[in-house]
mmCIF file of C-alpha atoms in Angstrom:
data_model
loop_
_atom_site.group_PDB
_atom_site.id
_atom_site.type_symbol
_atom_site.label_atom_id
_atom_site.label_comp_id
_atom_site.label_asym_id
_atom_site.label_seq_id
_atom_site.Cartn_x
_atom_site.Cartn_y
_atom_site.Cartn_z
ATOM 1 C CA MET A 1 44.196 67.721 62.510
ATOM 2 C CA LYS A 2 45.570 64.517 64.181
ATOM 3 C CA LEU A 3 45.891 61.241 62.145
ATOM 4 C CA SER A 4 43.468 59.855 64.126
ATOM 5 C CA GLU A 5 41.164 62.258 62.867
ATOM 6 C CA LEU A 6 42.337 62.303 58.961
ATOM 7 C CA SER A 7 41.538 58.400 59.796
ATOM 8 C CA ALA A 8 38.018 59.212 60.758
ATOM 9 C CA GLU A 9 37.718 61.544 57.562
ATOM 10 C CA THR A 10 38.871 59.468 55.426
ATOM 11 C CA GLY A 11 38.056 55.904 57.136
ATOM 12 C CA VAL A 12 41.549 54.989 56.198
ATOM 13 C CA ALA A 13 43.219 53.061 59.034
ATOM 14 C CA PRO A 14 45.946 54.679 60.904
ATOM 15 C CA ALA A 15 48.045 51.908 60.523
ATOM 16 C CA THR A 16 47.717 52.082 56.701
ATOM 17 C CA ILE A 17 47.954 56.114 56.548
ATOM 18 C CA LYS A 18 51.252 55.358 58.348
ATOM 19 C CA TYR A 19 52.640 53.140 55.932
ATOM 20 C CA TYR A 20 51.032 55.152 52.863
ATOM 21 C CA LEU A 21 53.542 57.910 55.093
ATOM 22 C CA ARG A 22 56.534 56.082 54.961
ATOM 23 C CA GLU A 23 56.116 55.170 51.658
ATOM 24 C CA ARG A 24 55.900 58.457 50.383
ATOM 25 C CA LEU A 25 52.397 58.298 49.149
ATOM 26 C CA LEU A 26 51.296 60.737 51.222
ATOM 27 C CA PRO A 27 53.379 64.076 52.144
ATOM 28 C CA GLN A 28 54.784 63.966 55.691
ATOM 29 C CA GLY A 29 52.339 66.484 57.998
ATOM 30 C CA GLU A 30 53.768 69.507 59.594
ATOM 31 C CA ARG A 31 55.685 68.432 62.841
ATOM 32 C CA LEU A 32 54.645 69.116 65.922
ATOM 33 C CA SER A 33 56.471 66.917 68.526
ATOM 34 C CA ALA A 34 58.698 63.979 68.463
ATOM 35 C CA THR A 35 55.502 61.352 68.138
ATOM 36 C CA ARG A 36 52.436 64.535 66.887
ATOM 37 C CA ALA A 37 52.194 65.497 63.117
ATOM 38 C CA ASP A 38 49.142 68.052 61.837
ATOM 39 C CA TYR A 39 47.722 67.094 58.711
ATOM 40 C CA ALA A 40 45.884 69.388 56.325
ATOM 41 C CA ALA A 41 42.848 69.190 54.006
ATOM 42 C CA ALA A 42 45.369 68.612 51.404
ATOM 43 C CA HIS A 43 46.108 64.933 53.055
ATOM 44 C CA VAL A 44 42.396 64.431 53.407
ATOM 45 C CA GLU A 45 42.519 65.087 48.974
ATOM 46 C CA ARG A 46 45.683 63.155 48.736
ATOM 47 C CA LEU A 47 44.471 60.045 50.751
ATOM 48 C CA ARG A 48 41.312 59.797 48.931
ATOM 49 C CA LEU A 49 43.151 60.049 46.015
ATOM 50 C CA VAL A 50 45.455 57.213 46.475
ATOM 51 C CA ARG A 51 42.691 54.890 47.729
ATOM 52 C CA ALA A 52 40.636 55.523 44.655
ATOM 53 C CA LEU A 53 43.768 54.589 42.910
ATOM 54 C CA VAL A 54 44.046 51.400 44.518
ATOM 55 C CA ASP A 55 40.328 50.314 44.820
ATOM 56 C CA GLY A 56 39.131 52.031 41.732
ATOM 57 C CA ALA A 57 42.082 51.721 39.516
ATOM 58 C CA ARG A 58 43.791 48.872 41.027
ATOM 59 C CA LEU A 59 47.024 50.261 40.966
ATOM 60 C CA SER A 60 50.097 48.935 42.199
ATOM 61 C CA LEU A 61 51.950 50.993 44.914
ATOM 62 C CA ASP A 62 54.454 51.483 42.464
ATOM 63 C CA GLU A 63 52.178 52.521 40.182
ATOM 64 C CA VAL A 64 50.872 54.989 42.447
ATOM 65 C CA ARG A 65 53.854 56.942 43.316
ATOM 66 C CA ARG A 66 54.315 57.732 39.462
ATOM 67 C CA VAL A 67 50.868 59.260 40.039
ATOM 68 C CA VAL A 68 51.449 61.371 42.835
ATOM 69 C CA ASP A 69 55.204 62.046 42.228
ATOM 70 C CA ALA A 70 53.908 63.999 38.024
ATOM 71 C CA LEU A 71 51.030 65.258 40.090
ATOM 72 C CA ASP A 72 54.055 66.972 42.988
ATOM 73 C CA HIS A 73 56.231 67.682 39.606
ATOM 74 C CA PRO A 74 53.884 68.704 36.986
ATOM 75 C CA PRO A 75 55.627 69.772 33.384
ATOM 76 C CA GLN A 76 54.653 73.316 31.596
ATOM 77 C CA SER A 77 53.475 72.471 27.919
ATOM 78 C CA ARG A 78 49.753 70.652 27.672
ATOM 79 C CA HIS A 79 50.766 67.642 25.594
ATOM 80 C CA GLU A 80 53.914 67.224 26.993
ATOM 81 C CA LEU A 81 51.425 66.961 30.391
ATOM 82 C CA LEU A 82 49.242 64.595 28.768
ATOM 83 C CA GLY A 83 52.360 62.579 27.879
ATOM 84 C CA ILE A 84 54.139 62.747 31.369
ATOM 85 C CA ALA A 85 50.938 62.077 33.102
ATOM 86 C CA GLN A 86 49.905 58.735 30.883
ATOM 87 C CA ALA A 87 54.058 57.776 31.436
ATOM 88 C CA ALA A 88 52.740 57.966 34.913
ATOM 89 C CA ILE A 89 49.892 55.570 34.921
ATOM 90 C CA ASP A 90 51.516 53.257 32.299
ATOM 91 C CA GLY A 91 55.108 52.501 33.505
ATOM 92 C CA PRO A 92 58.150 52.414 31.680
ATOM 93 C CA ALA A 93 57.650 50.976 27.854
ATOM 94 C CA PRO A 94 57.600 46.670 27.795
ATOM 95 C CA ASP A 95 60.913 45.199 26.357
ATOM 96 C CA VAL A 96 58.471 43.845 22.890
ATOM 97 C CA ALA A 97 58.701 44.102 19.092
ATOM 98 C CA VAL A 98 55.871 46.088 17.619
ATOM 99 C CA SER A 99 54.591 43.531 14.804
ATOM 100 C CA ASP A 100 54.183 44.709 11.530
ATOM 101 C CA ALA A 101 50.389 44.103 11.593
ATOM 102 C CA THR A 102 50.118 46.257 14.544
ATOM 103 C CA TRP A 103 51.767 49.484 12.939
ATOM 104 C CA ALA A 104 49.768 48.521 9.894
ATOM 105 C CA THR A 105 46.478 48.863 12.148
ATOM 106 C CA LEU A 106 47.794 52.213 13.444
ATOM 107 C CA SER A 107 48.485 53.815 10.216
ATOM 108 C CA THR A 108 45.156 53.166 8.860
ATOM 109 C CA LEU A 109 44.194 54.776 11.880
ATOM 110 C CA GLY A 110 46.598 57.869 11.344
ATOM 111 C CA TRP A 111 47.897 57.007 15.155
ATOM 112 C CA ASP A 112 51.544 55.483 13.922
ATOM 113 C CA GLY A 113 52.902 59.745 15.179
ATOM 114 C CA CYS A 114 51.952 58.147 18.376
ATOM 115 C CA ALA A 115 55.229 57.749 20.471
ATOM 116 C CA PRO A 116 56.501 54.116 20.267
ATOM 117 C CA GLN A 117 57.095 53.640 24.173
ATOM 118 C CA SER A 118 53.149 54.063 24.326
ATOM 119 C CA VAL A 119 52.519 51.851 21.162
ATOM 120 C CA THR A 120 54.852 49.105 22.867
ATOM 121 C CA HIS A 121 52.272 48.797 25.794
ATOM 122 C CA LEU A 122 49.193 47.796 23.065
ATOM 123 C CA GLN A 123 51.742 45.295 21.621
ATOM 124 C CA ALA A 124 52.174 43.865 25.090
ATOM 125 C CA ALA A 125 48.432 43.662 25.479
ATOM 126 C CA LEU A 126 47.786 42.119 22.757
ATOM 127 C CA ASP A 127 50.799 39.505 22.678
ATOM 128 C CA THR A 128 49.132 38.875 26.482
ATOM 129 C CA ALA A 129 45.768 37.870 25.170
ATOM 130 C CA ALA A 130 46.818 36.093 21.931
ATOM 131 C CA ARG A 131 49.084 33.819 24.586
ATOM 132 C CA ALA A 132 46.183 32.927 26.619
ATOM 133 C CA GLY A 133 44.332 31.959 23.541
ATOM 134 C CA VAL A 134 43.148 35.113 22.201
ATOM 135 C CA ALA A 135 44.277 36.848 19.332
ATOM 136 C CA VAL A 136 43.088 40.246 18.618
ATOM 137 C CA THR A 137 42.517 40.276 14.467
ATOM 138 C CA PRO A 138 43.393 43.503 12.781
ATOM 139 C CA ALA A 139 39.381 44.281 11.933
ATOM 140 C CA ARG A 140 38.602 43.676 15.692
ATOM 141 C CA LEU A 141 41.636 46.595 16.709
ATOM 142 C CA ARG A 142 40.329 48.355 14.426
ATOM 143 C CA VAL A 143 36.668 48.529 15.530
ATOM 144 C CA TYR A 144 38.175 48.976 18.960
ATOM 145 C CA ALA A 145 39.809 51.809 17.950
ATOM 146 C CA GLU A 146 37.831 53.752 16.218
ATOM 147 C CA ALA A 147 35.696 53.166 19.847
ATOM 148 C CA MET A 148 38.509 54.420 21.683
ATOM 149 C CA ALA A 149 38.705 57.315 19.375
ATOM 150 C CA ASP A 150 35.062 58.599 20.054
ATOM 151 C CA VAL A 151 36.361 58.132 23.984
ATOM 152 C CA ALA A 152 39.327 60.310 23.535
ATOM 153 C CA VAL A 153 37.518 63.397 22.103
ATOM 154 C CA ALA A 154 35.064 63.211 25.384
ATOM 155 C CA ASP A 155 37.966 63.227 27.287
ATOM 156 C CA LEU A 156 39.619 65.800 26.046
ATOM 157 C CA ASP A 157 36.483 68.287 25.700
ATOM 158 C CA GLY A 158 36.108 67.381 29.420
ATOM 159 C CA PHE A 159 39.835 68.376 29.570
ATOM 160 C CA ALA A 160 39.180 71.395 28.058
ATOM 161 C CA ASP A 161 36.060 72.170 30.048
ATOM 162 C CA ASP A 162 37.633 71.148 33.377
ATOM 163 C CA PRO A 163 38.375 74.544 35.398
ATOM 164 C CA ARG A 164 41.308 73.173 37.232
ATOM 165 C CA ARG A 165 43.207 72.501 34.256
ATOM 166 C CA GLN A 166 44.408 76.260 34.403
ATOM 167 C CA GLU A 167 47.087 75.004 36.995
ATOM 168 C CA PRO A 168 48.915 72.536 36.049
ATOM 169 C CA ALA A 169 48.380 70.128 39.018
ATOM 170 C CA GLY A 170 44.968 70.110 38.412
ATOM 171 C CA ALA A 171 45.445 69.529 34.826
ATOM 172 C CA VAL A 172 47.817 66.501 35.829
ATOM 173 C CA HIS A 173 45.112 65.189 38.737
ATOM 174 C CA TYR A 174 43.028 65.531 35.272
ATOM 175 C CA VAL A 175 44.584 63.261 33.059
ATOM 176 C CA ALA A 176 45.958 61.031 35.043
ATOM 177 C CA VAL A 177 43.710 60.372 37.886
ATOM 178 C CA GLY A 178 40.378 61.116 35.479
ATOM 179 C CA THR A 179 41.961 58.228 32.927
ATOM 180 C CA VAL A 180 42.794 55.728 35.684
ATOM 181 C CA VAL A 181 39.703 56.083 37.704
ATOM 182 C CA THR A 182 37.380 55.763 34.377
ATOM 183 C CA ASP A 183 38.706 52.912 32.458
ATOM 184 C CA PRO A 184 36.672 50.623 35.271
ATOM 185 C CA VAL A 185 33.575 52.752 34.076
ATOM 186 C CA LEU A 186 34.645 52.148 30.322
ATOM 187 C CA VAL A 187 35.264 48.314 31.264
ATOM 188 C CA ALA A 188 32.016 48.230 33.666
ATOM 189 C CA LEU A 189 29.737 49.040 29.981
ATOM 190 C CA ARG A 190 31.173 46.832 28.359
ATOM 191 C CA ARG A 191 30.159 44.128 30.289
ATOM 192 C CA LEU A 192 26.583 45.862 30.026
ATOM 193 C CA ALA A 193 26.786 46.624 26.153
ATOM 194 C CA GLN A 194 27.756 42.729 26.317
ATOM 195 C CA GLU A 195 24.916 41.409 28.186
ATOM 196 C CA HIS A 196 22.418 43.681 26.147
ATOM 197 C CA GLU A 197 23.711 42.696 22.688
ATOM 198 C CA SER A 198 23.636 38.878 23.770
ATOM 199 C CA ARG A 199 20.068 39.209 25.025
ATOM 200 C CA ARG A 200 19.013 40.764 21.579
ATOM 201 C CA ARG A 201 21.292 38.167 20.365
ATOM 202 C CA TYR A 202 20.170 34.939 22.029
ATOM 203 C CA ALA A 203 17.927 35.056 25.292
ATOM 204 C CA HIS A 204 13.832 34.139 24.245
ATOM 205 C CA GLY A 205 12.875 33.350 27.397
ATOM 206 C CA PRO A 206 10.769 36.336 29.334
ATOM 207 C CA ASP A 207 13.925 39.230 30.671
ATOM 208 C CA GLU A 208 14.620 38.351 34.046
ATOM 209 C CA GLY A 209 17.105 40.865 34.399
ATOM 210 C CA ARG A 210 14.673 43.922 34.042
ATOM 211 C CA ARG A 211 14.605 46.546 36.775
ATOM 212 C CA PRO A 212 11.740 45.801 38.917
ATOM 213 C CA MET B 1 55.321 15.352 31.969
ATOM 214 C CA LYS B 2 57.289 16.147 35.350
ATOM 215 C CA LEU B 3 56.353 19.458 37.081
ATOM 216 C CA SER B 4 59.947 21.181 35.992
ATOM 217 C CA GLU B 5 58.943 19.991 32.425
ATOM 218 C CA LEU B 6 55.392 21.876 33.141
ATOM 219 C CA SER B 7 57.892 24.957 34.676
ATOM 220 C CA ALA B 8 60.147 24.852 31.737
ATOM 221 C CA GLU B 9 57.743 24.612 29.129
ATOM 222 C CA THR B 10 55.437 27.589 30.754
ATOM 223 C CA GLY B 11 58.597 29.785 31.431
ATOM 224 C CA VAL B 12 56.528 29.074 34.836
ATOM 225 C CA ALA B 13 58.992 28.860 38.628
ATOM 226 C CA PRO B 14 58.010 25.674 39.940
ATOM 227 C CA ALA B 15 57.568 26.647 43.675
ATOM 228 C CA THR B 16 55.004 29.254 41.800
ATOM 229 C CA ILE B 17 53.233 25.755 39.883
ATOM 230 C CA LYS B 18 53.029 24.214 43.814
ATOM 231 C CA TYR B 19 51.121 27.425 44.826
ATOM 232 C CA TYR B 20 48.620 27.253 42.331
ATOM 233 C CA LEU B 21 48.050 23.523 42.857
ATOM 234 C CA ARG B 22 46.939 24.337 46.291
ATOM 235 C CA GLU B 23 45.063 27.481 45.707
ATOM 236 C CA ARG B 24 43.547 24.854 42.650
ATOM 237 C CA LEU B 25 43.492 27.228 40.183
ATOM 238 C CA LEU B 26 45.638 24.202 38.826
ATOM 239 C CA PRO B 27 44.394 20.509 39.028
ATOM 240 C CA GLN B 28 46.470 17.915 40.295
ATOM 241 C CA GLY B 29 48.591 16.057 38.139
ATOM 242 C CA GLU B 30 48.030 12.328 37.500
ATOM 243 C CA ARG B 31 49.722 10.906 40.882
ATOM 244 C CA LEU B 32 52.774 8.457 40.234
ATOM 245 C CA SER B 33 53.879 7.813 43.749
ATOM 246 C CA ALA B 34 53.508 9.577 47.224
ATOM 247 C CA THR B 35 56.297 12.681 45.547
ATOM 248 C CA ARG B 36 55.820 11.829 41.839
ATOM 249 C CA ALA B 37 52.692 13.752 39.623
ATOM 250 C CA ASP B 38 52.506 13.620 35.774
ATOM 251 C CA TYR B 39 51.275 17.132 33.810
ATOM 252 C CA ALA B 40 49.764 16.724 30.881
ATOM 253 C CA ALA B 41 49.001 19.187 28.020
ATOM 254 C CA ALA B 42 45.459 20.394 29.783
ATOM 255 C CA HIS B 43 48.210 21.514 32.358
ATOM 256 C CA VAL B 44 50.653 23.798 30.266
ATOM 257 C CA GLU B 45 47.369 25.415 28.313
ATOM 258 C CA ARG B 46 45.945 25.886 32.076
ATOM 259 C CA LEU B 47 48.700 27.823 33.301
ATOM 260 C CA ARG B 48 49.138 29.627 30.628
ATOM 261 C CA LEU B 49 45.342 30.900 31.256
ATOM 262 C CA VAL B 50 45.959 31.701 35.060
ATOM 263 C CA ARG B 51 49.844 33.568 33.821
ATOM 264 C CA ALA B 52 47.862 36.188 31.302
ATOM 265 C CA LEU B 53 45.052 36.888 33.756
ATOM 266 C CA VAL B 54 47.540 37.587 36.794
ATOM 267 C CA ASP B 55 50.098 39.276 34.421
ATOM 268 C CA GLY B 56 47.870 40.468 31.641
ATOM 269 C CA ALA B 57 44.239 41.037 33.387
ATOM 270 C CA ARG B 58 45.762 41.562 36.655
ATOM 271 C CA LEU B 59 42.984 39.587 37.979
ATOM 272 C CA SER B 60 43.372 38.416 42.181
ATOM 273 C CA LEU B 61 43.971 34.726 42.727
ATOM 274 C CA ASP B 62 39.963 34.878 44.165
ATOM 275 C CA GLU B 63 39.352 36.195 40.664
ATOM 276 C CA VAL B 64 41.364 33.459 38.837
ATOM 277 C CA ARG B 65 39.702 30.867 40.706
ATOM 278 C CA ARG B 66 35.887 32.054 39.651
ATOM 279 C CA VAL B 67 37.178 32.451 36.107
ATOM 280 C CA VAL B 68 38.747 28.581 36.049
ATOM 281 C CA ASP B 69 35.552 27.313 38.203
ATOM 282 C CA ALA B 70 32.950 29.093 35.665
ATOM 283 C CA LEU B 71 35.847 27.014 32.606
ATOM 284 C CA ASP B 72 35.422 23.422 34.492
ATOM 285 C CA HIS B 73 31.623 24.173 35.042
ATOM 286 C CA PRO B 74 30.308 25.635 31.843
ATOM 287 C CA PRO B 75 26.289 26.600 31.790
ATOM 288 C CA GLN B 76 24.097 25.655 28.970
ATOM 289 C CA SER B 77 22.171 28.681 27.469
ATOM 290 C CA ARG B 78 24.255 31.012 25.532
ATOM 291 C CA HIS B 79 23.299 33.905 27.256
ATOM 292 C CA GLU B 80 23.533 32.175 30.343
ATOM 293 C CA LEU B 81 26.929 31.077 30.014
ATOM 294 C CA LEU B 82 27.636 34.698 28.903
ATOM 295 C CA GLY B 83 26.333 35.769 32.104
ATOM 296 C CA ILE B 84 28.177 33.169 34.568
ATOM 297 C CA ALA B 85 30.888 33.986 32.553
ATOM 298 C CA GLN B 86 30.906 37.802 33.240
ATOM 299 C CA ALA B 87 29.963 37.155 37.011
ATOM 300 C CA ALA B 88 33.037 34.522 37.123
ATOM 301 C CA ILE B 89 35.079 37.747 36.401
ATOM 302 C CA ASP B 90 33.334 41.222 37.715
ATOM 303 C CA GLY B 91 32.552 38.722 41.469
ATOM 304 C CA PRO B 92 29.721 39.219 43.187
ATOM 305 C CA ALA B 93 27.415 42.466 43.173
ATOM 306 C CA PRO B 94 28.915 45.723 45.329
ATOM 307 C CA ASP B 95 26.628 46.902 48.004
ATOM 308 C CA VAL B 96 25.556 50.448 46.509
ATOM 309 C CA ALA B 97 22.711 52.085 45.230
ATOM 310 C CA VAL B 98 21.995 52.650 41.569
ATOM 311 C CA SER B 99 21.129 56.202 40.973
ATOM 312 C CA ASP B 100 18.439 57.213 39.421
ATOM 313 C CA ALA B 101 20.768 59.877 36.707
ATOM 314 C CA THR B 102 22.565 55.827 35.952
ATOM 315 C CA TRP B 103 19.026 54.439 35.191
ATOM 316 C CA ALA B 104 18.033 57.166 33.344
ATOM 317 C CA THR B 105 21.195 56.569 31.212
ATOM 318 C CA LEU B 106 20.654 52.885 30.782
ATOM 319 C CA SER B 107 17.326 53.737 29.286
ATOM 320 C CA THR B 108 18.284 55.910 27.012
ATOM 321 C CA LEU B 109 20.691 53.934 25.567
ATOM 322 C CA GLY B 110 17.767 50.821 26.254
ATOM 323 C CA TRP B 111 19.926 48.754 28.360
ATOM 324 C CA ASP B 112 17.413 49.015 31.682
ATOM 325 C CA GLY B 113 16.672 45.675 30.721
ATOM 326 C CA CYS B 114 20.122 44.608 32.229
ATOM 327 C CA ALA B 115 19.995 42.721 35.748
ATOM 328 C CA PRO B 116 20.100 44.976 38.438
ATOM 329 C CA GLN B 117 24.244 43.088 39.696
ATOM 330 C CA SER B 118 25.428 44.145 36.542
ATOM 331 C CA VAL B 119 24.282 48.059 36.959
ATOM 332 C CA THR B 120 25.723 47.970 40.182
ATOM 333 C CA HIS B 121 29.765 47.126 38.990
ATOM 334 C CA LEU B 122 29.088 50.458 36.678
ATOM 335 C CA GLN B 123 27.858 52.515 39.797
ATOM 336 C CA ALA B 124 30.361 51.677 41.767
ATOM 337 C CA ALA B 125 33.107 52.188 39.895
ATOM 338 C CA LEU B 126 31.347 55.975 38.901
ATOM 339 C CA ASP B 127 30.977 56.502 42.702
ATOM 340 C CA THR B 128 35.005 55.634 42.477
ATOM 341 C CA ALA B 129 35.891 58.133 40.137
ATOM 342 C CA ALA B 130 33.464 60.767 42.153
ATOM 343 C CA ARG B 131 35.514 59.820 45.282
ATOM 344 C CA ALA B 132 38.837 60.840 43.263
ATOM 345 C CA GLY B 133 37.396 64.385 42.001
ATOM 346 C CA VAL B 134 36.477 62.613 38.510
ATOM 347 C CA ALA B 135 32.121 63.308 38.086
ATOM 348 C CA VAL B 136 31.285 61.389 34.709
ATOM 349 C CA THR B 137 28.814 63.522 33.352
ATOM 350 C CA PRO B 138 25.583 61.762 31.557
ATOM 351 C CA ALA B 139 26.661 63.142 28.276
ATOM 352 C CA ARG B 140 30.196 61.752 28.859
ATOM 353 C CA LEU B 141 28.801 58.244 30.135
ATOM 354 C CA ARG B 142 26.559 58.283 27.133
ATOM 355 C CA VAL B 143 29.446 59.157 24.923
ATOM 356 C CA TYR B 144 31.825 56.032 26.920
ATOM 357 C CA ALA B 145 28.212 53.778 26.197
ATOM 358 C CA GLU B 146 27.759 54.347 22.533
ATOM 359 C CA ALA B 147 31.577 53.306 22.335
ATOM 360 C CA MET B 148 31.814 50.224 24.271
ATOM 361 C CA ALA B 149 28.152 48.958 22.144
ATOM 362 C CA ASP B 150 30.489 49.233 19.681
ATOM 363 C CA VAL B 151 33.011 46.868 21.142
ATOM 364 C CA ALA B 152 30.356 44.052 22.362
ATOM 365 C CA VAL B 153 29.079 44.072 18.548
ATOM 366 C CA ALA B 154 32.476 42.646 17.042
ATOM 367 C CA ASP B 155 32.816 41.041 20.929
ATOM 368 C CA LEU B 156 29.951 39.649 20.056
ATOM 369 C CA ASP B 157 30.494 39.106 16.319
ATOM 370 C CA GLY B 158 34.152 36.924 17.245
ATOM 371 C CA PHE B 159 32.290 35.026 20.084
ATOM 372 C CA ALA B 160 29.906 33.796 17.329
ATOM 373 C CA ASP B 161 32.686 33.232 14.340
ATOM 374 C CA ASP B 162 34.836 31.140 17.361
ATOM 375 C CA PRO B 163 34.927 27.579 16.499
ATOM 376 C CA ARG B 164 35.152 26.998 20.432
ATOM 377 C CA ARG B 165 31.942 28.351 21.010
ATOM 378 C CA GLN B 166 30.373 24.618 20.100
ATOM 379 C CA GLU B 167 31.539 23.302 23.237
ATOM 380 C CA PRO B 168 30.625 24.872 26.506
ATOM 381 C CA ALA B 169 34.209 24.954 28.203
ATOM 382 C CA GLY B 170 35.727 26.789 25.058
ATOM 383 C CA ALA B 171 32.275 29.425 24.753
ATOM 384 C CA VAL B 172 33.349 30.061 28.076
ATOM 385 C CA HIS B 173 36.835 30.313 27.603
ATOM 386 C CA TYR B 174 36.185 32.486 24.706
ATOM 387 C CA VAL B 175 33.957 34.962 26.492
ATOM 388 C CA ALA B 176 35.893 34.892 30.326
ATOM 389 C CA VAL B 177 39.235 35.459 29.351
ATOM 390 C CA GLY B 178 38.566 36.871 25.863
ATOM 391 C CA THR B 179 37.104 39.813 27.490
ATOM 392 C CA VAL B 180 39.443 40.296 30.610
ATOM 393 C CA VAL B 181 42.816 39.742 28.614
ATOM 394 C CA THR B 182 41.405 42.639 25.947
ATOM 395 C CA ASP B 183 40.338 44.994 28.105
ATOM 396 C CA PRO B 184 43.945 46.186 28.709
ATOM 397 C CA VAL B 185 43.872 46.263 24.644
ATOM 398 C CA LEU B 186 40.962 48.397 25.109
ATOM 399 C CA VAL B 187 42.497 50.589 27.770
ATOM 400 C CA ALA B 188 46.171 50.704 25.772
ATOM 401 C CA LEU B 189 43.938 52.302 22.923
ATOM 402 C CA ARG B 190 42.378 55.084 24.686
ATOM 403 C CA ARG B 191 45.854 55.895 25.907
ATOM 404 C CA LEU B 192 46.692 56.313 21.933
ATOM 405 C CA ALA B 193 43.590 57.449 20.794
ATOM 406 C CA GLN B 194 44.502 60.321 23.743
ATOM 407 C CA GLU B 195 48.250 61.153 22.447
ATOM 408 C CA HIS B 196 46.567 61.370 18.853
ATOM 409 C CA GLU B 197 44.147 63.861 20.283
ATOM 410 C CA SER B 198 45.858 65.616 22.069
ATOM 411 C CA ARG B 199 48.827 66.458 19.451
ATOM 412 C CA ARG B 200 46.020 67.426 17.135
ATOM 413 C CA ARG B 201 44.693 69.984 19.095
ATOM 414 C CA TYR B 202 47.846 71.378 20.934
ATOM 415 C CA ALA B 203 50.915 69.953 19.986
ATOM 416 C CA HIS B 204 52.819 72.492 17.414
ATOM 417 C CA GLY B 205 56.330 71.554 17.262
ATOM 418 C CA PRO B 206 57.948 68.946 15.113
ATOM 419 C CA ASP B 207 56.597 65.641 15.303
ATOM 420 C CA GLU B 208 59.111 64.094 17.644
ATOM 421 C CA GLY B 209 57.074 61.003 18.296
ATOM 422 C CA ARG B 210 56.876 59.942 15.122
ATOM 423 C CA ARG B 211 58.347 55.827 14.091
ATOM 424 C CA PRO B 212 61.703 55.863 13.256
#
């Protein structure tokens, strides 16, 4: 298909598609002449993915490029694959020192075998929250971690069930994309859960928000 | 303090501070002359908050402005306050139709009393994931929701314990900022939990990632 058709199919403006081509987020089409190229179904799928990562998961273009590179160069073992997919999403380890309190909490969870570079992402998030005046106590960190352990079991169950995991590219797609695009689902659920819990604790008037 | 001192105190470049002043993310200092203004400790705190929201929580400047406006105009009741703080973070409700399947899952959780505009944020996140080829099944959505229910209880417990909740501005700060800046903590914990679960299921070699 022509670039104009790729645009019509995906709803992405031609100028944006050309930008993604220049930025290597989308592979070049098959060149037909100096000014024309042919695009295939794989371009439609990749373009939808890039838009989902940008709009839905709010990744920067550099982060999208890392996910796309991991998709194009998948590793061998399944555990290694998960690690590369995560690194592709999360970017380089931030240059922060992991506190003893953080290691202690991870240790009580049995998570102190996790790669130090993964732990620095957690520490950076904790440090940012603390700088904003929101210190996450070890007790609360533990509640959060246990909730995320349940989420991860469901994530990995889904990974084991998904037919695409059989081919490495499908597996990276599942892990990298599946995790990133469902982060906003978790965030939205957290808001709903807070709203429900807030109503349960504090609301006394008629329930104005109920579904009509 | 002078603008240069505010910059030194917070590590934010003077040009960035001037930009935030123009964009109303930071209140004007007390004007001393045509070219000089005086900044106080409140400016330091606000500037740190804006940086945490931009860098840590990755909000757009429009979203930061909504949080800042909610901080400057806090509501009365605690439940209403939570709602306004959430709306400040989440922005306007997306224009999507909530599916029957989503309402059915919320109903089994007892969450169908949540405001429809909150539910549309969840639906938009589910739709984005589906467009990226990651359909979240009702069973998995339920696991995610139950995990977030535990998170929300800890969030509201923290809210009840925090001394700043006594004054409305402190309460909005706690809810809006506390939720937004801890979203990345949850995301980082999800990655660690996946790494732990992946190692438990799939890794068979020596544990190379263990803490030195």
